[in-house]
Tab-separated table of C-alpha atoms and ligand atoms in Angstrom:
chain	number	residue	atom	x	y	z
A	11	MET	CA	47.245	154.189	108.480
A	12	VAL	CA	47.874	151.734	111.549
A	13	ILE	CA	48.165	152.373	114.978
A	14	VAL	CA	51.012	150.360	116.796
A	15	MET	CA	50.037	150.003	120.266
A	16	LYS	CA	52.930	150.009	123.208
A	17	PRO	CA	54.482	146.335	123.957
A	18	ASN	CA	52.821	146.993	127.071
A	19	ALA	CA	49.298	148.240	126.333
A	20	THR	CA	46.612	146.308	128.431
A	21	GLN	CA	43.358	145.217	125.990
A	22	LYS	CA	40.968	147.779	127.394
A	23	GLN	CA	43.331	150.483	126.131
A	24	ILE	CA	43.385	148.336	122.631
A	25	SER	CA	39.312	148.112	122.927
A	26	ASP	CA	39.301	151.591	123.456
A	27	VAL	CA	41.030	152.090	120.050
A	28	SER	CA	38.662	149.939	118.634
A	29	ASN	CA	35.708	151.313	119.507
A	30	LEU	CA	36.590	154.981	118.919
A	31	LEU	CA	37.139	153.348	115.410
A	32	LEU	CA	34.111	151.633	114.559
A	33	SER	CA	32.215	154.873	116.296
A	34	LEU	CA	33.727	156.767	113.507
A	35	ASP	CA	32.739	153.656	110.965
A	36	LEU	CA	36.043	152.845	110.448
A	37	LYS	CA	36.684	149.270	110.840
A	38	PRO	CA	39.672	148.282	113.469
A	39	HIS	CA	42.183	145.040	112.052
A	40	ILE	CA	43.981	143.545	114.583
A	41	SER	CA	47.132	141.623	114.422
A	42	ARG	CA	48.746	140.732	117.694
A	43	GLY	CA	52.404	140.279	117.069
A	44	GLU	CA	54.831	138.530	119.702
A	45	GLU	CA	55.562	142.326	121.283
A	46	ARG	CA	53.224	144.341	120.075
A	47	VAL	CA	49.562	144.955	118.471
A	48	VAL	CA	48.984	146.770	115.531
A	49	ILE	CA	45.101	148.374	114.490
A	50	GLY	CA	45.126	148.665	111.103
A	51	VAL	CA	42.443	151.564	109.632
A	52	ILE	CA	39.804	150.689	107.005
A	53	GLY	CA	37.914	153.234	105.612
A	54	ASP	CA	38.226	156.886	105.385
A	55	LYS	CA	41.700	158.082	107.417
A	56	LYS	CA	40.507	161.687	107.286
A	57	LYS	CA	37.504	160.811	109.884
A	58	LEU	CA	40.423	160.285	112.324
A	59	LYS	CA	42.395	163.955	111.552
A	60	GLU	CA	41.354	165.871	114.843
A	61	LYS	CA	40.674	163.050	117.199
A	62	ASN	CA	44.431	162.989	118.549
A	63	VAL	CA	44.654	159.127	118.353
A	64	GLU	CA	48.843	159.437	119.366
A	65	LEU	CA	47.862	160.547	122.540
A	66	MET	CA	45.598	157.824	123.455
A	67	GLU	CA	46.750	155.251	126.424
A	68	GLY	CA	48.588	152.936	125.152
A	69	VAL	CA	48.872	154.087	121.434
A	70	GLU	CA	53.053	154.321	120.997
A	71	LYS	CA	52.597	155.392	117.104
A	72	VAL	CA	50.195	156.333	114.582
A	73	ILE	CA	52.021	155.134	110.395
A	74	PRO	CA	50.160	156.390	106.948
A	75	ILE	CA	50.526	153.271	104.761
A	76	VAL	CA	52.451	154.471	101.647
A	77	GLU	CA	52.016	151.360	99.197
A	78	SER	CA	49.314	151.029	97.084
A	79	TYR	CA	48.410	147.929	98.227
A	80	LYS	CA	47.288	148.335	101.324
A	81	LEU	CA	46.110	145.108	103.244
A	82	ALA	CA	48.401	143.028	101.227
A	83	SER	CA	51.111	145.119	102.996
A	84	ARG	CA	53.162	143.682	106.187
A	85	THR	CA	52.748	147.388	107.176
A	86	PHE	CA	49.249	147.018	107.904
A	87	ASN	CA	49.428	143.379	108.901
A	88	PRO	CA	52.550	142.763	109.910
A	89	VAL	CA	52.310	139.305	111.422
A	90	SER	CA	52.686	136.698	108.100
A	91	THR	CA	49.373	134.990	106.959
A	92	ILE	CA	48.991	131.096	106.747
A	93	VAL	CA	46.329	130.561	104.507
A	94	ASP	CA	44.820	127.661	105.898
A	95	VAL	CA	43.231	125.319	102.672
A	96	ASN	CA	40.724	122.875	104.216
A	97	GLY	CA	43.547	121.544	106.564
A	98	VAL	CA	47.035	121.913	105.757
A	99	SER	CA	49.092	125.153	106.536
A	100	ILE	CA	50.618	127.443	103.683
A	101	GLY	CA	52.905	130.172	105.682
A	102	GLY	CA	53.312	128.035	108.295
A	103	LYS	CA	56.797	126.216	109.234
A	104	ASN	CA	55.669	123.837	107.009
A	105	ILE	CA	56.915	123.604	103.446
A	106	VAL	CA	54.248	122.467	100.964
A	107	ILE	CA	54.689	120.776	97.698
A	108	MET	CA	51.711	120.999	95.486
A	109	ALA	CA	52.389	118.552	92.045
A	110	GLY	CA	51.383	116.770	89.141
A	111	PRO	CA	50.477	117.129	85.601
A	112	CYS	CA	50.694	120.610	83.751
A	113	ALA	CA	46.989	119.491	82.307
A	114	VAL	CA	44.707	116.488	83.000
A	115	GLU	CA	44.795	114.325	80.034
A	116	SER	CA	43.390	111.047	81.501
A	117	LYS	CA	41.907	109.623	84.203
A	118	GLU	CA	44.722	107.561	84.332
A	119	GLN	CA	47.722	109.654	83.648
A	120	LEU	CA	46.169	111.929	86.590
A	121	LEU	CA	45.729	108.746	88.707
A	122	GLU	CA	49.588	107.739	87.923
A	123	SER	CA	50.880	111.195	88.699
A	124	ALA	CA	48.827	111.810	91.797
A	125	GLU	CA	49.840	108.061	93.538
A	126	ALA	CA	53.569	109.624	92.749
A	127	VAL	CA	53.537	113.001	93.953
A	128	LYS	CA	51.229	111.357	97.488
A	129	LYS	CA	54.050	108.760	97.740
A	130	PHE	CA	56.789	111.540	98.000
A	131	GLY	CA	55.137	114.285	100.478
A	132	ALA	CA	52.963	116.607	98.119
A	133	LYS	CA	49.753	117.775	99.752
A	134	PHE	CA	48.083	118.823	96.675
A	135	LEU	CA	47.639	117.510	93.097
A	136	ARG	CA	47.833	120.344	90.088
A	137	GLY	CA	46.433	119.934	86.855
A	138	GLY	CA	44.645	121.697	84.584
A	139	ALA	CA	41.177	121.086	83.298
A	140	TYR	CA	40.549	124.478	81.062
A	141	LYS	CA	44.141	125.341	79.769
A	142	PRO	CA	45.210	129.174	79.091
A	143	ARG	CA	47.254	127.833	75.544
A	144	THR	CA	48.817	130.566	73.728
A	145	SER	CA	47.919	128.686	70.234
A	146	PRO	CA	44.096	128.283	69.994
A	147	TYR	CA	45.377	125.142	67.982
A	148	SER	CA	46.986	123.483	71.030
A	149	PHE	CA	44.949	120.728	73.631
A	150	GLN	CA	42.785	123.621	75.266
A	151	GLY	CA	42.020	120.921	78.353
A	152	LEU	CA	39.080	118.383	79.369
A	153	GLU	CA	37.272	121.167	80.683
A	154	LYS	CA	34.151	119.706	83.057
A	155	GLU	CA	35.167	116.286	82.620
A	156	GLY	CA	38.713	117.239	83.833
A	157	LEU	CA	37.311	118.314	86.911
A	158	GLU	CA	35.821	115.176	87.712
A	159	MET	CA	38.539	113.273	87.217
A	160	LEU	CA	40.449	115.736	89.966
A	161	TYR	CA	37.775	115.058	92.064
A	162	GLU	CA	37.977	111.647	91.729
A	163	ALA	CA	41.767	111.523	92.223
A	164	LYS	CA	41.061	113.985	95.460
A	165	LYS	CA	38.687	110.966	96.939
A	166	TYR	CA	41.121	108.194	96.037
A	167	THR	CA	44.368	109.934	97.702
A	168	GLY	CA	43.262	112.336	100.042
A	169	LEU	CA	45.332	114.930	98.116
A	170	LYS	CA	44.050	118.615	97.829
A	171	ILE	CA	43.259	120.010	94.519
A	172	VAL	CA	44.628	123.560	92.816
A	173	THR	CA	43.291	123.943	89.654
A	174	GLU	CA	43.205	126.813	87.081
A	175	VAL	CA	39.958	129.113	86.656
A	176	MET	CA	40.164	131.309	83.425
A	177	ASP	CA	37.031	133.114	83.544
A	178	ILE	CA	34.180	134.767	85.540
A	179	HIS	CA	31.843	132.144	84.310
A	180	SER	CA	33.802	129.315	85.699
A	181	ILE	CA	34.515	130.063	88.606
A	182	GLU	CA	30.872	128.364	90.196
A	183	ILE	CA	32.047	125.108	88.639
A	184	VAL	CA	35.722	124.905	89.402
A	185	SER	CA	34.994	125.904	92.892
A	186	LYS	CA	32.771	122.794	93.428
A	187	TYR	CA	35.674	120.709	92.323
A	188	ALA	CA	38.734	122.722	93.863
A	189	ASP	CA	40.220	123.162	96.932
A	190	VAL	CA	42.860	126.336	95.653
A	191	LEU	CA	41.485	128.360	92.550
A	192	GLN	CA	44.747	128.804	90.242
A	193	ILE	CA	44.773	132.223	88.441
A	194	GLY	CA	47.279	131.938	85.749
A	195	ALA	CA	49.740	134.052	85.211
A	196	ARG	CA	47.977	135.908	81.784
A	197	ASN	CA	45.043	136.520	83.886
A	198	MET	CA	46.600	138.496	86.776
A	199	GLN	CA	45.413	142.023	85.756
A	200	ASN	CA	42.024	140.558	84.733
A	201	PHE	CA	40.501	142.619	87.397
A	202	SER	CA	36.983	141.817	86.826
A	203	LEU	CA	37.900	137.958	87.601
A	204	LEU	CA	39.864	138.960	90.291
A	205	LYS	CA	37.210	141.144	92.387
A	206	GLU	CA	34.560	138.442	91.421
A	207	ILE	CA	37.146	135.414	92.838
A	208	GLY	CA	37.647	137.939	96.090
A	209	ARG	CA	33.666	137.734	96.771
A	210	SER	CA	34.175	134.347	97.407
A	211	ASN	CA	35.805	132.734	100.172
A	212	MET	CA	38.152	130.332	98.035
A	213	PRO	CA	41.674	130.185	98.662
A	214	VAL	CA	43.601	131.239	95.494
A	215	LEU	CA	46.839	130.712	94.402
A	216	LEU	CA	47.948	134.393	91.809
A	217	LYS	CA	50.608	133.685	89.675
A	218	ARG	CA	52.132	136.457	88.933
A	219	GLY	CA	51.907	137.905	85.420
A	220	ILE	CA	54.887	137.647	82.771
A	221	ALA	CA	55.873	141.266	82.583
A	222	ALA	CA	54.582	142.491	86.271
A	223	THR	CA	56.222	144.387	88.697
A	224	ILE	CA	55.780	143.150	92.028
A	225	GLU	CA	53.925	146.288	92.903
A	226	GLU	CA	51.796	145.204	90.149
A	227	TRP	CA	51.173	141.794	91.549
A	228	LEU	CA	50.510	142.533	95.033
A	229	ASN	CA	47.945	145.396	93.966
A	230	ALA	CA	46.198	142.497	91.652
A	231	ALA	CA	46.317	141.002	95.211
A	232	GLU	CA	44.984	144.165	96.788
A	233	TYR	CA	42.182	143.503	94.437
A	234	ILE	CA	41.418	140.303	96.085
A	235	LEU	CA	41.874	141.158	99.250
A	236	SER	CA	39.494	144.415	98.883
A	237	GLU	CA	36.840	142.197	98.130
A	238	GLY	CA	36.663	140.298	101.427
A	239	ASN	CA	39.094	137.390	100.707
A	240	LYS	CA	42.300	136.928	102.630
A	241	ASN	CA	42.971	133.838	101.610
A	242	VAL	CA	45.585	134.518	99.004
A	243	ILE	CA	48.789	132.949	98.234
A	244	LEU	CA	51.546	134.225	95.819
A	245	CYS	CA	53.446	132.416	93.410
A	246	GLU	CA	56.266	133.235	91.371
A	247	ARG	CA	56.690	131.594	87.904
A	248	GLY	CA	59.228	133.888	86.088
A	249	ILE	CA	58.952	136.402	84.194
A	250	ARG	CA	60.014	137.508	80.795
A	251	THR	CA	63.318	138.837	79.837
A	252	PHE	CA	65.343	138.907	77.425
A	253	GLU	CA	66.943	135.417	77.866
A	254	GLN	CA	66.373	133.159	75.324
A	255	TYR	CA	67.499	129.843	76.944
A	256	THR	CA	64.927	129.291	79.810
A	257	ARG	CA	61.384	129.574	79.291
A	258	ASN	CA	61.077	132.426	81.796
A	259	THR	CA	63.564	133.920	84.117
A	260	LEU	CA	62.254	133.012	87.613
A	261	ASP	CA	62.762	135.548	89.696
A	262	LEU	CA	63.623	134.242	93.207
A	263	SER	CA	64.124	137.683	94.489
A	264	ALA	CA	60.979	138.252	94.430
A	265	VAL	CA	60.786	135.962	97.521
A	266	PRO	CA	62.358	137.846	99.825
A	267	VAL	CA	61.094	141.265	98.681
A	268	ILE	CA	57.633	139.611	98.941
A	269	LYS	CA	58.604	138.811	102.581
A	270	LYS	CA	59.697	142.195	103.426
A	271	LEU	CA	56.650	143.987	101.661
A	272	SER	CA	53.742	141.584	102.572
A	273	HIS	CA	52.349	139.191	104.844
A	274	LEU	CA	51.036	137.264	102.077
A	275	PRO	CA	52.628	133.238	101.634
A	276	ILE	CA	54.532	132.845	98.376
A	277	ILE	CA	55.391	129.871	96.515
A	278	VAL	CA	57.717	129.221	93.498
A	279	ASP	CA	56.794	127.405	90.290
A	280	PRO	CA	60.322	126.241	88.878
A	281	SER	CA	58.149	124.648	86.079
A	282	HIS	CA	57.349	127.606	84.729
A	283	GLY	CA	59.999	129.548	85.619
A	284	THR	CA	62.659	127.513	83.827
A	285	GLY	CA	60.909	125.830	80.835
A	286	LYS	CA	63.439	122.895	81.849
A	287	SER	CA	63.629	119.439	83.520
A	288	PHE	CA	67.171	119.562	84.630
A	289	LEU	CA	66.722	123.232	86.066
A	290	VAL	CA	63.491	122.495	88.432
A	291	SER	CA	65.132	120.301	91.333
A	292	PRO	CA	68.411	123.196	91.572
A	293	MET	CA	65.890	126.360	91.485
A	294	ALA	CA	63.451	124.256	93.575
A	295	LYS	CA	65.611	123.966	96.633
A	296	ALA	CA	66.952	127.220	95.848
A	297	ALA	CA	63.241	128.771	96.600
A	298	ILE	CA	63.093	127.730	99.587
A	299	ALA	CA	66.689	128.433	100.325
A	300	ALA	CA	65.457	131.718	99.312
A	301	GLY	CA	62.257	131.693	102.199
A	302	ALA	CA	59.538	130.457	99.758
A	303	ASP	CA	56.711	128.920	101.687
A	304	GLY	CA	55.904	126.095	99.049
A	305	LEU	CA	56.695	125.039	95.267
A	306	ILE	CA	54.166	123.840	92.478
A	307	ILE	CA	56.073	121.429	90.438
A	308	GLU	CA	54.734	120.048	87.327
A	309	VAL	CA	55.043	115.869	87.087
A	310	HIS	CA	53.676	113.868	84.533
A	311	PRO	CA	54.023	109.979	84.567
A	312	ASP	CA	55.006	109.742	80.742
A	313	PRO	CA	56.727	113.498	79.933
A	314	LYS	CA	57.831	112.749	76.549
A	315	ASN	CA	54.379	112.102	75.643
A	316	ALA	CA	52.275	115.226	77.180
A	317	LEU	CA	49.966	117.297	75.974
A	318	SER	CA	51.615	120.059	77.258
A	319	ASP	CA	54.622	121.656	78.487
A	320	GLY	CA	56.326	118.180	78.763
A	321	ALA	CA	59.899	119.887	78.251
A	322	GLN	CA	59.322	121.156	81.979
A	323	SER	CA	57.653	118.058	83.848
A	324	LEU	CA	59.348	115.546	85.968
A	325	THR	CA	59.207	111.973	86.026
A	326	PRO	CA	57.737	110.963	89.253
A	327	LYS	CA	61.370	109.217	90.029
A	328	GLU	CA	63.130	112.894	89.250
A	329	PHE	CA	60.168	114.185	91.415
A	330	GLU	CA	61.236	111.730	94.364
A	331	ALA	CA	64.641	112.943	94.450
A	332	LEU	CA	63.991	116.367	94.541
A	333	THR	CA	62.065	116.100	97.338
A	334	LYS	CA	64.530	114.225	99.493
A	335	GLU	CA	67.024	117.212	98.756
A	336	ILE	CA	63.983	119.634	99.243
A	337	SER	CA	63.701	118.314	102.963
A	338	LYS	CA	67.122	118.751	103.458
A	339	VAL	CA	67.245	122.444	102.640
A	340	ALA	CA	64.193	123.190	104.600
A	341	ASN	CA	65.773	121.903	107.725
A	342	ALA	CA	69.050	123.812	107.104
A	343	VAL	CA	66.687	126.840	106.929
A	344	GLY	CA	64.759	126.010	109.755
A	345	ARG	CA	61.810	124.843	107.774
A	346	ASP	CA	59.991	121.560	107.977
A	347	PHE	CA	58.917	119.307	105.088
A	348	ILE	CA	56.911	116.281	105.556
B	408	LIG	C1	50.135	126.298	84.827
B	408	LIG	O1	50.388	126.169	85.905
B	408	LIG	O2	50.004	125.262	83.871
B	408	LIG	C2	50.156	128.027	83.752
B	408	LIG	C3	49.591	127.390	82.723
B	408	LIG	O3	50.697	128.545	84.492
B	408	LIG	P1	51.064	130.268	84.273
B	408	LIG	O4	49.890	130.721	84.480
B	408	LIG	O5	52.345	130.306	85.352
B	408	LIG	O6	52.108	129.994	83.013
B	409	LIG	MN1	52.206	124.119	82.402
């Protein structure tokens, strides 16, 4: 349930409502919008049954939350969340680009990618050290050695690091090297992993599951939020449909839907969303036009010889061209890039 205060409610009236909640062992969650304050109620709302909160001074109305994902919903928290990743904001006016290879393959490959993506405006270096591959015989990632290479690239370029954590056991080690923990599409409903990451305070990039509805995806976010971690960034990366031409079907309508239903920031992955490098730039532009807060893009110095996802990886030159286009689209929709 949320308690919507009147536009002219005083601080005392807001505190009176908060104190009533606290006295009943309920937790108030205060969102200050441009016009009014909304107080979300965390805990068993039955305790408020006979309190006639609607009649308290400064209260405009009390609305029940009908969504199953309460903390992730915009009803509960009408003000858009901006996730701060060690000084870089995601969800604000600036478009943030995360870019780099699918997998960390070698020091040289990673540094070359890092320098290129930094030069053209990326704020994050992506790269998997632990890779969820469809076949157990495919390259599985360099694991700890890969994390060390990411850390070195971070020290060298100043880029933040986003990398995947595949299981509970590796949360601790990945958190030592990464700025953002990526939860891959295949793990979106790995509830024990979600809960454990929810107990940490690390920013999380939660990719949409291959066959997940938007509601399931927001409930996955709820698992993380309900454990106390508020730093959730959603990532639309395409879903499986009957279409065979593209690797996945990039559901860009999810962007405005998420903006309507949730306060969480959302970025788009046109690389996995299409599987083909020529589609990455057009879909990246469309994503920003649709309201996405950023992009995650695979860039490799030599895509033809990449150990994974070469077909969808951009060369540094192609990435440069994309960033120029993104800058124009961002400006056209009232956002900034770089
Ligand atoms: C990746 O980012 O390389 C990746 C494996 O993504 P997804 O989980 O979306 O397939
Ligand atoms: Mn990949």
